[in-house]
mmCIF file with all atom_site columns, N, CA and C in Angstrom:
data_model
loop_
_atom_site.group_PDB
_atom_site.id
_atom_site.type_symbol
_atom_site.label_atom_id
_atom_site.label_alt_id
_atom_site.label_comp_id
_atom_site.label_asym_id
_atom_site.label_entity_id
_atom_site.label_seq_id
_atom_site.pdbx_PDB_ins_code
_atom_site.Cartn_x
_atom_site.Cartn_y
_atom_site.Cartn_z
_atom_site.occupancy
_atom_site.B_iso_or_equiv
_atom_site.pdbx_formal_charge
_atom_site.auth_seq_id
_atom_site.auth_comp_id
_atom_site.auth_asym_id
_atom_site.auth_atom_id
_atom_site.pdbx_PDB_model_num
ATOM 1   N N  . MET M 1 1  ? 108.557 62.998  111.430 1.00 0.00 ? 8  MET M N  1
ATOM 2   C CA . MET M 1 1  ? 109.085 62.997  110.154 1.00 0.00 ? 8  MET M CA 1
ATOM 3   C C  . MET M 1 1  ? 109.553 64.439  109.922 1.00 0.00 ? 8  MET M C  1
ATOM 4   N N  . GLN M 1 2  ? 110.783 64.553  109.406 1.00 0.00 ? 9  GLN M N  1
ATOM 5   C CA . GLN M 1 2  ? 111.320 65.842  109.128 1.00 0.00 ? 9  GLN M CA 1
ATOM 6   C C  . GLN M 1 2  ? 111.231 66.131  107.582 1.00 0.00 ? 9  GLN M C  1
ATOM 7   N N  . LYS M 1 3  ? 110.691 67.374  107.358 1.00 0.00 ? 10 LYS M N  1
ATOM 8   C CA . LYS M 1 3  ? 110.506 67.674  105.951 1.00 0.00 ? 10 LYS M CA 1
ATOM 9   C C  . LYS M 1 3  ? 111.760 68.367  105.384 1.00 0.00 ? 10 LYS M C  1
ATOM 10  N N  . ALA M 1 4  ? 112.014 68.099  104.235 1.00 0.00 ? 11 ALA M N  1
ATOM 11  C CA . ALA M 1 4  ? 113.164 68.773  103.508 1.00 0.00 ? 11 ALA M CA 1
ATOM 12  C C  . ALA M 1 4  ? 112.784 70.240  103.180 1.00 0.00 ? 11 ALA M C  1
ATOM 13  N N  . LEU M 1 5  ? 113.735 70.952  102.718 1.00 0.00 ? 12 LEU M N  1
ATOM 14  C CA . LEU M 1 5  ? 113.443 72.309  102.234 1.00 0.00 ? 12 LEU M CA 1
ATOM 15  C C  . LEU M 1 5  ? 112.378 72.304  101.268 1.00 0.00 ? 12 LEU M C  1
ATOM 16  N N  . LEU M 1 6  ? 111.252 73.155  101.508 1.00 0.00 ? 13 LEU M N  1
ATOM 17  C CA . LEU M 1 6  ? 110.152 73.203  100.626 1.00 0.00 ? 13 LEU M CA 1
ATOM 18  C C  . LEU M 1 6  ? 110.334 74.220  99.485  1.00 0.00 ? 13 LEU M C  1
ATOM 19  N N  . LEU M 1 7  ? 109.644 73.941  98.362  1.00 0.00 ? 14 LEU M N  1
ATOM 20  C CA . LEU M 1 7  ? 109.639 74.830  97.358  1.00 0.00 ? 14 LEU M CA 1
ATOM 21  C C  . LEU M 1 7  ? 108.706 75.994  97.576  1.00 0.00 ? 14 LEU M C  1
ATOM 22  N N  . PHE M 1 8  ? 109.004 77.128  97.243  1.00 0.00 ? 15 PHE M N  1
ATOM 23  C CA . PHE M 1 8  ? 108.122 78.305  97.596  1.00 0.00 ? 15 PHE M CA 1
ATOM 24  C C  . PHE M 1 8  ? 107.759 78.997  96.329  1.00 0.00 ? 15 PHE M C  1
ATOM 25  N N  . VAL M 1 9  ? 106.632 79.701  96.434  1.00 0.00 ? 16 VAL M N  1
ATOM 26  C CA . VAL M 1 9  ? 106.206 80.566  95.390  1.00 0.00 ? 16 VAL M CA 1
ATOM 27  C C  . VAL M 1 9  ? 106.080 82.022  96.048  1.00 0.00 ? 16 VAL M C  1
ATOM 28  N N  . LEU M 1 10 ? 106.804 82.851  95.409  1.00 0.00 ? 17 LEU M N  1
ATOM 29  C CA . LEU M 1 10 ? 106.851 84.228  95.972  1.00 0.00 ? 17 LEU M CA 1
ATOM 30  C C  . LEU M 1 10 ? 105.632 84.956  95.173  1.00 0.00 ? 17 LEU M C  1
ATOM 31  N N  . ILE M 1 11 ? 104.651 85.314  95.894  1.00 0.00 ? 18 ILE M N  1
ATOM 32  C CA . ILE M 1 11 ? 103.467 85.889  95.321  1.00 0.00 ? 18 ILE M CA 1
ATOM 33  C C  . ILE M 1 11 ? 103.340 87.307  95.699  1.00 0.00 ? 18 ILE M C  1
ATOM 34  N N  . GLY M 1 12 ? 103.122 88.239  94.757  1.00 0.00 ? 19 GLY M N  1
ATOM 35  C CA . GLY M 1 12 ? 102.849 89.514  95.115  1.00 0.00 ? 19 GLY M CA 1
ATOM 36  C C  . GLY M 1 12 ? 103.995 90.377  95.598  1.00 0.00 ? 19 GLY M C  1
ATOM 37  N N  . SER M 1 13 ? 105.227 89.954  95.320  1.00 0.00 ? 20 SER M N  1
ATOM 38  C CA . SER M 1 13 ? 106.418 90.686  95.761  1.00 0.00 ? 20 SER M CA 1
ATOM 39  C C  . SER M 1 13 ? 106.385 92.084  94.934  1.00 0.00 ? 20 SER M C  1
ATOM 40  N N  . SER M 1 14 ? 106.596 93.114  95.687  1.00 0.00 ? 21 SER M N  1
ATOM 41  C CA . SER M 1 14 ? 106.646 94.388  95.000  1.00 0.00 ? 21 SER M CA 1
ATOM 42  C C  . SER M 1 14 ? 107.719 95.302  95.625  1.00 0.00 ? 21 SER M C  1
ATOM 43  N N  . LEU M 1 15 ? 108.172 96.210  94.834  1.00 0.00 ? 22 LEU M N  1
ATOM 44  C CA . LEU M 1 15 ? 109.060 97.234  95.294  1.00 0.00 ? 22 LEU M CA 1
ATOM 45  C C  . LEU M 1 15 ? 108.297 98.609  95.238  1.00 0.00 ? 22 LEU M C  1
ATOM 46  N N  . LEU M 1 16 ? 108.127 99.176  96.426  1.00 0.00 ? 23 LEU M N  1
ATOM 47  C CA . LEU M 1 16 ? 107.385 100.426 96.557  1.00 0.00 ? 23 LEU M CA 1
ATOM 48  C C  . LEU M 1 16 ? 108.417 101.592 96.829  1.00 0.00 ? 23 LEU M C  1
ATOM 49  N N  . ALA M 1 17 ? 108.418 102.520 95.964  1.00 0.00 ? 24 ALA M N  1
ATOM 50  C CA . ALA M 1 17 ? 109.336 103.684 96.166  1.00 0.00 ? 24 ALA M CA 1
ATOM 51  C C  . ALA M 1 17 ? 108.619 104.769 96.790  1.00 0.00 ? 24 ALA M C  1
ATOM 52  N N  . THR M 1 18 ? 109.272 105.229 97.856  1.00 0.00 ? 25 THR M N  1
ATOM 53  C CA . THR M 1 18 ? 108.840 106.439 98.579  1.00 0.00 ? 25 THR M CA 1
ATOM 54  C C  . THR M 1 18 ? 110.074 107.295 98.804  1.00 0.00 ? 25 THR M C  1
ATOM 55  N N  . ALA M 1 19 ? 110.183 108.441 98.101  1.00 0.00 ? 26 ALA M N  1
ATOM 56  C CA . ALA M 1 19 ? 111.302 109.307 98.205  1.00 0.00 ? 26 ALA M CA 1
ATOM 57  C C  . ALA M 1 19 ? 112.606 108.566 97.785  1.00 0.00 ? 26 ALA M C  1
ATOM 58  N N  . GLN M 1 20 ? 113.583 108.458 98.722  1.00 0.00 ? 27 GLN M N  1
ATOM 59  C CA . GLN M 1 20 ? 114.759 107.821 98.367  1.00 0.00 ? 27 GLN M CA 1
ATOM 60  C C  . GLN M 1 20 ? 114.855 106.382 98.838  1.00 0.00 ? 27 GLN M C  1
ATOM 61  N N  . THR M 1 21 ? 113.783 105.962 99.555  1.00 0.00 ? 28 THR M N  1
ATOM 62  C CA . THR M 1 21 ? 113.805 104.563 100.062 1.00 0.00 ? 28 THR M CA 1
ATOM 63  C C  . THR M 1 21 ? 112.561 103.833 99.580  1.00 0.00 ? 28 THR M C  1
ATOM 64  N N  . GLY M 1 22 ? 112.594 102.509 99.717  1.00 0.00 ? 29 GLY M N  1
ATOM 65  C CA . GLY M 1 22 ? 111.544 101.682 99.311  1.00 0.00 ? 29 GLY M CA 1
ATOM 66  C C  . GLY M 1 22 ? 111.339 100.493 100.192 1.00 0.00 ? 29 GLY M C  1
ATOM 67  N N  . SER M 1 23 ? 110.435 99.644  99.826  1.00 0.00 ? 30 SER M N  1
ATOM 68  C CA . SER M 1 23 ? 110.216 98.403  100.605 1.00 0.00 ? 30 SER M CA 1
ATOM 69  C C  . SER M 1 23 ? 109.826 97.285  99.661  1.00 0.00 ? 30 SER M C  1
ATOM 70  N N  . ILE M 1 24 ? 110.041 96.121  100.141 1.00 0.00 ? 31 ILE M N  1
ATOM 71  C CA . ILE M 1 24 ? 109.683 94.854  99.444  1.00 0.00 ? 31 ILE M CA 1
ATOM 72  C C  . ILE M 1 24 ? 108.650 94.152  100.339 1.00 0.00 ? 31 ILE M C  1
ATOM 73  N N  . THR M 1 25 ? 107.551 93.814  99.725  1.00 0.00 ? 32 THR M N  1
ATOM 74  C CA . THR M 1 25 ? 106.535 93.071  100.488 1.00 0.00 ? 32 THR M CA 1
ATOM 75  C C  . THR M 1 25 ? 106.077 91.848  99.677  1.00 0.00 ? 32 THR M C  1
ATOM 76  N N  . GLY M 1 26 ? 105.519 90.879  100.272 1.00 0.00 ? 33 GLY M N  1
ATOM 77  C CA . GLY M 1 26 ? 105.056 89.776  99.588  1.00 0.00 ? 33 GLY M CA 1
ATOM 78  C C  . GLY M 1 26 ? 104.393 88.710  100.468 1.00 0.00 ? 33 GLY M C  1
ATOM 79  N N  . THR M 1 27 ? 104.098 87.577  99.896  1.00 0.00 ? 34 THR M N  1
ATOM 80  C CA . THR M 1 27 ? 103.510 86.474  100.636 1.00 0.00 ? 34 THR M CA 1
ATOM 81  C C  . THR M 1 27 ? 104.194 85.178  100.145 1.00 0.00 ? 34 THR M C  1
ATOM 82  N N  . ILE M 1 28 ? 104.556 84.347  101.041 1.00 0.00 ? 35 ILE M N  1
ATOM 83  C CA . ILE M 1 28 ? 105.228 83.103  100.736 1.00 0.00 ? 35 ILE M CA 1
ATOM 84  C C  . ILE M 1 28 ? 104.259 81.953  101.012 1.00 0.00 ? 35 ILE M C  1
ATOM 85  N N  . THR M 1 29 ? 104.058 81.078  100.009 1.00 0.00 ? 36 THR M N  1
ATOM 86  C CA . THR M 1 29 ? 103.198 79.988  100.130 1.00 0.00 ? 36 THR M CA 1
ATOM 87  C C  . THR M 1 29 ? 103.814 78.696  99.655  1.00 0.00 ? 36 THR M C  1
ATOM 88  N N  . ASP M 1 30 ? 103.365 77.529  100.155 1.00 0.00 ? 37 ASP M N  1
ATOM 89  C CA . ASP M 1 30 ? 103.870 76.201  99.659  1.00 0.00 ? 37 ASP M CA 1
ATOM 90  C C  . ASP M 1 30 ? 103.368 75.980  98.290  1.00 0.00 ? 37 ASP M C  1
ATOM 91  N N  . SER M 1 31 ? 104.261 75.596  97.408  1.00 0.00 ? 38 SER M N  1
ATOM 92  C CA . SER M 1 31 ? 103.952 75.410  95.945  1.00 0.00 ? 38 SER M CA 1
ATOM 93  C C  . SER M 1 31 ? 102.949 74.346  95.698  1.00 0.00 ? 38 SER M C  1
ATOM 94  N N  . LYS M 1 32 ? 102.841 73.378  96.608  1.00 0.00 ? 39 LYS M N  1
ATOM 95  C CA . LYS M 1 32 ? 101.921 72.223  96.416  1.00 0.00 ? 39 LYS M CA 1
ATOM 96  C C  . LYS M 1 32 ? 100.494 72.473  97.085  1.00 0.00 ? 39 LYS M C  1
ATOM 97  N N  . THR M 1 33 ? 100.596 72.894  98.331  1.00 0.00 ? 40 THR M N  1
ATOM 98  C CA . THR M 1 33 ? 99.306  73.031  99.129  1.00 0.00 ? 40 THR M CA 1
ATOM 99  C C  . THR M 1 33 ? 98.729  74.429  99.057  1.00 0.00 ? 40 THR M C  1
ATOM 100 N N  . LYS M 1 34 ? 99.564  75.350  98.574  1.00 0.00 ? 41 LYS M N  1
ATOM 101 C CA . LYS M 1 34 ? 99.208  76.803  98.552  1.00 0.00 ? 41 LYS M CA 1
ATOM 102 C C  . LYS M 1 34 ? 98.940  77.411  99.940  1.00 0.00 ? 41 LYS M C  1
ATOM 103 N N  . GLU M 1 35 ? 99.304  76.675  100.988 1.00 0.00 ? 42 GLU M N  1
ATOM 104 C CA . GLU M 1 35 ? 99.172  77.145  102.385 1.00 0.00 ? 42 GLU M CA 1
ATOM 105 C C  . GLU M 1 35 ? 100.322 78.163  102.683 1.00 0.00 ? 42 GLU M C  1
ATOM 106 N N  . PRO M 1 36 ? 100.046 79.147  103.431 1.00 0.00 ? 43 PRO M N  1
ATOM 107 C CA . PRO M 1 36 ? 101.070 80.188  103.819 1.00 0.00 ? 43 PRO M CA 1
ATOM 108 C C  . PRO M 1 36 ? 102.262 79.519  104.605 1.00 0.00 ? 43 PRO M C  1
ATOM 109 N N  . ILE M 1 37 ? 103.393 80.027  104.378 1.00 0.00 ? 44 ILE M N  1
ATOM 110 C CA . ILE M 1 37 ? 104.615 79.527  105.148 1.00 0.00 ? 44 ILE M CA 1
ATOM 111 C C  . ILE M 1 37 ? 104.765 80.400  106.350 1.00 0.00 ? 44 ILE M C  1
ATOM 112 N N  . ILE M 1 38 ? 104.647 79.832  107.458 1.00 0.00 ? 45 ILE M N  1
ATOM 113 C CA . ILE M 1 38 ? 104.795 80.598  108.776 1.00 0.00 ? 45 ILE M CA 1
ATOM 114 C C  . ILE M 1 38 ? 106.243 80.527  109.187 1.00 0.00 ? 45 ILE M C  1
ATOM 115 N N  . GLY M 1 39 ? 106.825 81.699  109.451 1.00 0.00 ? 46 GLY M N  1
ATOM 116 C CA . GLY M 1 39 ? 108.215 81.617  109.998 1.00 0.00 ? 46 GLY M CA 1
ATOM 117 C C  . GLY M 1 39 ? 109.317 81.397  108.925 1.00 0.00 ? 46 GLY M C  1
ATOM 118 N N  . GLY M 1 40 ? 109.004 81.569  107.723 1.00 0.00 ? 47 GLY M N  1
ATOM 119 C CA . GLY M 1 40 ? 109.966 81.436  106.598 1.00 0.00 ? 47 GLY M CA 1
ATOM 120 C C  . GLY M 1 40 ? 110.869 82.602  106.636 1.00 0.00 ? 47 GLY M C  1
ATOM 121 N N  . SER M 1 41 ? 112.123 82.345  106.184 1.00 0.00 ? 48 SER M N  1
ATOM 122 C CA . SER M 1 41 ? 113.159 83.398  106.222 1.00 0.00 ? 48 SER M CA 1
ATOM 123 C C  . SER M 1 41 ? 113.267 84.009  104.845 1.00 0.00 ? 48 SER M C  1
ATOM 124 N N  . VAL M 1 42 ? 113.271 85.357  104.782 1.00 0.00 ? 49 VAL M N  1
ATOM 125 C CA . VAL M 1 42 ? 113.300 86.124  103.556 1.00 0.00 ? 49 VAL M CA 1
ATOM 126 C C  . VAL M 1 42 ? 114.625 87.049  103.677 1.00 0.00 ? 49 VAL M C  1
ATOM 127 N N  . LEU M 1 43 ? 115.573 86.765  102.856 1.00 0.00 ? 50 LEU M N  1
ATOM 128 C CA . LEU M 1 43 ? 116.901 87.687  102.936 1.00 0.00 ? 50 LEU M CA 1
ATOM 129 C C  . LEU M 1 43 ? 117.112 88.348  101.697 1.00 0.00 ? 50 LEU M C  1
ATOM 130 N N  . VAL M 1 44 ? 117.598 89.629  101.726 1.00 0.00 ? 51 VAL M N  1
ATOM 131 C CA . VAL M 1 44 ? 117.959 90.324  100.524 1.00 0.00 ? 51 VAL M CA 1
ATOM 132 C C  . VAL M 1 44 ? 119.434 89.868  100.247 1.00 0.00 ? 51 VAL M C  1
ATOM 133 N N  . GLN M 1 45 ? 119.636 89.220  99.043  1.00 0.00 ? 52 GLN M N  1
ATOM 134 C CA . GLN M 1 45 ? 120.913 88.599  98.788  1.00 0.00 ? 52 GLN M CA 1
ATOM 135 C C  . GLN M 1 45 ? 121.998 89.670  98.739  1.00 0.00 ? 52 GLN M C  1
ATOM 136 N N  . GLY M 1 46 ? 123.165 89.300  99.201  1.00 0.00 ? 53 GLY M N  1
ATOM 137 C CA . GLY M 1 46 ? 124.349 90.196  99.165  1.00 0.00 ? 53 GLY M CA 1
ATOM 138 C C  . GLY M 1 46 ? 124.256 91.232  100.365 1.00 0.00 ? 53 GLY M C  1
ATOM 139 N N  . THR M 1 47 ? 123.296 91.099  101.270 1.00 0.00 ? 54 THR M N  1
ATOM 140 C CA . THR M 1 47 ? 123.171 91.858  102.483 1.00 0.00 ? 54 THR M CA 1
ATOM 141 C C  . THR M 1 47 ? 122.901 91.045  103.695 1.00 0.00 ? 54 THR M C  1
ATOM 142 N N  . GLN M 1 48 ? 122.822 91.735  104.750 1.00 0.00 ? 55 GLN M N  1
ATOM 143 C CA . GLN M 1 48 ? 122.372 91.050  106.021 1.00 0.00 ? 55 GLN M CA 1
ATOM 144 C C  . GLN M 1 48 ? 120.983 91.454  106.423 1.00 0.00 ? 55 GLN M C  1
ATOM 145 N N  . ILE M 1 49 ? 120.198 92.008  105.412 1.00 0.00 ? 56 ILE M N  1
ATOM 146 C CA . ILE M 1 49 ? 118.908 92.583  105.652 1.00 0.00 ? 56 ILE M CA 1
ATOM 147 C C  . ILE M 1 49 ? 117.900 91.408  105.359 1.00 0.00 ? 56 ILE M C  1
ATOM 148 N N  . GLY M 1 50 ? 116.953 91.211  106.259 1.00 0.00 ? 57 GLY M N  1
ATOM 149 C CA . GLY M 1 50 ? 115.912 90.221  106.094 1.00 0.00 ? 57 GLY M CA 1
ATOM 150 C C  . GLY M 1 50 ? 114.899 90.258  107.119 1.00 0.00 ? 57 GLY M C  1
ATOM 151 N N  . THR M 1 51 ? 113.956 89.346  106.980 1.00 0.00 ? 58 THR M N  1
ATOM 152 C CA . THR M 1 51 ? 112.827 89.261  107.949 1.00 0.00 ? 58 THR M CA 1
ATOM 153 C C  . THR M 1 51 ? 112.257 87.838  107.898 1.00 0.00 ? 58 THR M C  1
ATOM 154 N N  . SER M 1 52 ? 111.245 87.541  108.735 1.00 0.00 ? 59 SER M N  1
ATOM 155 C CA . SER M 1 52 ? 110.554 86.319  108.735 1.00 0.00 ? 59 SER M CA 1
ATOM 156 C C  . SER M 1 52 ? 109.035 86.622  108.364 1.00 0.00 ? 59 SER M C  1
ATOM 157 N N  . THR M 1 53 ? 108.415 85.499  107.816 1.00 0.00 ? 60 THR M N  1
ATOM 158 C CA . THR M 1 53 ? 107.028 85.623  107.379 1.00 0.00 ? 60 THR M CA 1
ATOM 159 C C  . THR M 1 53 ? 106.143 85.541  108.683 1.00 0.00 ? 60 THR M C  1
ATOM 160 N N  . ASP M 1 54 ? 104.972 86.146  108.569 1.00 0.00 ? 61 ASP M N  1
ATOM 161 C CA . ASP M 1 54 ? 103.972 86.117  109.724 1.00 0.00 ? 61 ASP M CA 1
ATOM 162 C C  . ASP M 1 54 ? 103.090 84.887  109.594 1.00 0.00 ? 61 ASP M C  1
ATOM 163 N N  . LEU M 1 55 ? 102.023 84.902  110.404 1.00 0.00 ? 62 LEU M N  1
ATOM 164 C CA . LEU M 1 55 ? 101.057 83.819  110.490 1.00 0.00 ? 62 LEU M CA 1
ATOM 165 C C  . LEU M 1 55 ? 100.315 83.624  109.124 1.00 0.00 ? 62 LEU M C  1
ATOM 166 N N  . GLU M 1 56 ? 100.300 84.650  108.277 1.00 0.00 ? 63 GLU M N  1
ATOM 167 C CA . GLU M 1 56 ? 99.668  84.581  107.019 1.00 0.00 ? 63 GLU M CA 1
ATOM 168 C C  . GLU M 1 56 ? 100.656 84.406  105.834 1.00 0.00 ? 63 GLU M C  1
ATOM 169 N N  . GLY M 1 57 ? 101.916 84.146  106.168 1.00 0.00 ? 64 GLY M N  1
ATOM 170 C CA . GLY M 1 57 ? 103.006 83.941  105.225 1.00 0.00 ? 64 GLY M CA 1
ATOM 171 C C  . GLY M 1 57 ? 103.506 85.283  104.599 1.00 0.00 ? 64 GLY M C  1
ATOM 172 N N  . LYS M 1 58 ? 103.029 86.417  105.153 1.00 0.00 ? 65 LYS M N  1
ATOM 173 C CA . LYS M 1 58 ? 103.364 87.758  104.621 1.00 0.00 ? 65 LYS M CA 1
ATOM 174 C C  . LYS M 1 58 ? 104.698 88.354  105.220 1.00 0.00 ? 65 LYS M C  1
ATOM 175 N N  . PHE M 1 59 ? 105.361 89.089  104.462 1.00 0.00 ? 66 PHE M N  1
ATOM 176 C CA . PHE M 1 59 ? 106.680 89.794  104.907 1.00 0.00 ? 66 PHE M CA 1
ATOM 177 C C  . PHE M 1 59 ? 106.717 91.151  104.383 1.00 0.00 ? 66 PHE M C  1
ATOM 178 N N  . SER M 1 60 ? 107.557 91.926  105.049 1.00 0.00 ? 67 SER M N  1
ATOM 179 C CA . SER M 1 60 ? 107.874 93.327  104.594 1.00 0.00 ? 67 SER M CA 1
ATOM 180 C C  . SER M 1 60 ? 109.288 93.665  104.948 1.00 0.00 ? 67 SER M C  1
ATOM 181 N N  . ILE M 1 61 ? 109.971 94.110  104.045 1.00 0.00 ? 68 ILE M N  1
ATOM 182 C CA . ILE M 1 61 ? 111.371 94.671  104.304 1.00 0.00 ? 68 ILE M CA 1
ATOM 183 C C  . ILE M 1 61 ? 111.377 96.126  103.913 1.00 0.00 ? 68 ILE M C  1
ATOM 184 N N  . LYS M 1 62 ? 111.647 96.934  104.795 1.00 0.00 ? 69 LYS M N  1
ATOM 185 C CA . LYS M 1 62 ? 111.569 98.416  104.682 1.00 0.00 ? 69 LYS M CA 1
ATOM 186 C C  . LYS M 1 62 ? 112.918 99.083  104.629 1.00 0.00 ? 69 LYS M C  1
ATOM 187 N N  . ASN M 1 63 ? 112.878 100.445 104.214 1.00 0.00 ? 70 ASN M N  1
ATOM 188 C CA . ASN M 1 63 ? 114.080 101.209 104.212 1.00 0.00 ? 70 ASN M CA 1
ATOM 189 C C  . ASN M 1 63 ? 115.281 100.780 103.380 1.00 0.00 ? 70 ASN M C  1
ATOM 190 N N  . LEU M 1 64 ? 114.872 100.301 102.149 1.00 0.00 ? 71 LEU M N  1
ATOM 191 C CA . LEU M 1 64 ? 115.847 99.886  101.228 1.00 0.00 ? 71 LEU M CA 1
ATOM 192 C C  . LEU M 1 64 ? 116.021 101.049 100.167 1.00 0.00 ? 71 LEU M C  1
ATOM 193 N N  . LYS M 1 65 ? 117.246 101.157 99.696  1.00 0.00 ? 72 LYS M N  1
ATOM 194 C CA . LYS M 1 65 ? 117.516 102.028 98.501  1.00 0.00 ? 72 LYS M CA 1
ATOM 195 C C  . LYS M 1 65 ? 116.654 101.585 97.394  1.00 0.00 ? 72 LYS M C  1
ATOM 196 N N  . VAL M 1 66 ? 116.121 102.479 96.608  1.00 0.00 ? 73 VAL M N  1
ATOM 197 C CA . VAL M 1 66 ? 115.215 102.117 95.461  1.00 0.00 ? 73 VAL M CA 1
ATOM 198 C C  . VAL M 1 66 ? 116.215 101.434 94.503  1.00 0.00 ? 73 VAL M C  1
ATOM 199 N N  . GLY M 1 67 ? 115.805 100.253 93.954  1.00 0.00 ? 74 GLY M N  1
ATOM 200 C CA . GLY M 1 67 ? 116.657 99.487  92.976  1.00 0.00 ? 74 GLY M CA 1
ATOM 201 C C  . GLY M 1 67 ? 116.056 98.081  92.772  1.00 0.00 ? 74 GLY M C  1
ATOM 202 N N  . THR M 1 68 ? 116.809 97.221  92.241  1.00 0.00 ? 75 THR M N  1
ATOM 203 C CA . THR M 1 68 ? 116.463 95.833  91.927  1.00 0.00 ? 75 THR M CA 1
ATOM 204 C C  . THR M 1 68 ? 117.130 94.927  92.870  1.00 0.00 ? 75 THR M C  1
ATOM 205 N N  . TYR M 1 69 ? 116.379 94.064  93.442  1.00 0.00 ? 76 TYR M N  1
ATOM 206 C CA . TYR M 1 69 ? 117.051 93.070  94.484  1.00 0.00 ? 76 TYR M CA 1
ATOM 207 C C  . TYR M 1 69 ? 116.569 91.717  94.193  1.00 0.00 ? 76 TYR M C  1
ATOM 208 N N  . SER M 1 70 ? 117.458 90.750  94.617  1.00 0.00 ? 77 SER M N  1
ATOM 209 C CA . SER M 1 70 ? 117.151 89.287  94.615  1.00 0.00 ? 77 SER M CA 1
ATOM 210 C C  . SER M 1 70 ? 116.955 88.872  95.975  1.00 0.00 ? 77 SER M C  1
ATOM 211 N N  . LEU M 1 71 ? 115.874 88.023  96.173  1.00 0.00 ? 78 LEU M N  1
ATOM 212 C CA . LEU M 1 71 ? 115.561 87.552  97.453  1.00 0.00 ? 78 LEU M CA 1
ATOM 213 C C  . LEU M 1 71 ? 115.982 86.082  97.640  1.00 0.00 ? 78 LEU M C  1
ATOM 214 N N  . GLN M 1 72 ? 116.356 85.661  98.809  1.00 0.00 ? 79 GLN M N  1
ATOM 215 C CA . GLN M 1 72 ? 116.586 84.271  99.133  1.00 0.00 ? 79 GLN M CA 1
ATOM 216 C C  . GLN M 1 72 ? 115.551 83.896  100.125 1.00 0.00 ? 79 GLN M C  1
ATOM 217 N N  . VAL M 1 73 ? 114.730 82.915  99.815  1.00 0.00 ? 80 VAL M N  1
ATOM 218 C CA . VAL M 1 73 ? 113.629 82.424  100.683 1.00 0.00 ? 80 VAL M CA 1
ATOM 219 C C  . VAL M 1 73 ? 114.008 81.049  101.107 1.00 0.00 ? 80 VAL M C  1
ATOM 220 N N  . SER M 1 74 ? 113.884 80.786  102.510 1.00 0.00 ? 81 SER M N  1
ATOM 221 C CA . SER M 1 74 ? 114.201 79.372  102.954 1.00 0.00 ? 81 SER M CA 1
ATOM 222 C C  . SER M 1 74 ? 113.203 79.089  104.130 1.00 0.00 ? 81 SER M C  1
ATOM 223 N N  . TYR M 1 75 ? 113.096 77.788  104.305 1.00 0.00 ? 82 TYR M N  1
ATOM 224 C CA . TYR M 1 75 ? 112.204 77.279  105.407 1.00 0.00 ? 82 TYR M CA 1
ATOM 225 C C  . TYR M 1 75 ? 112.576 75.817  105.654 1.00 0.00 ? 82 TYR M C  1
ATOM 226 N N  . VAL M 1 76 ? 112.698 75.469  106.897 1.00 0.00 ? 83 VAL M N  1
ATOM 227 C CA . VAL M 1 76 ? 112.886 74.051  107.233 1.00 0.00 ? 83 VAL M CA 1
ATOM 228 C C  . VAL M 1 76 ? 111.770 73.728  108.190 1.00 0.00 ? 83 VAL M C  1
ATOM 229 N N  . GLY M 1 77 ? 110.964 72.703  107.837 1.00 0.00 ? 84 GLY M N  1
ATOM 230 C CA . GLY M 1 77 ? 109.952 72.287  108.725 1.00 0.00 ? 84 GLY M CA 1
ATOM 231 C C  . GLY M 1 77 ? 109.966 70.863  109.212 1.00 0.00 ? 84 GLY M C  1
#
């Protein structure tokens, strides 16, 4: 059985500024089961910058200019 795109909850996303650069970190979980999403894709909208979630649903995107960003989160399971 193939699952459709899941709804995600972005928990604990933060922008940490250090000097002229910052990072975005967070955890992606399934909105219904609260289980971590392993291998989810997290992209900074309007860029080609992104990463995947680890075995605990955690991600980190480093070396960003300090500012406000929108994230696009996706997963197909």
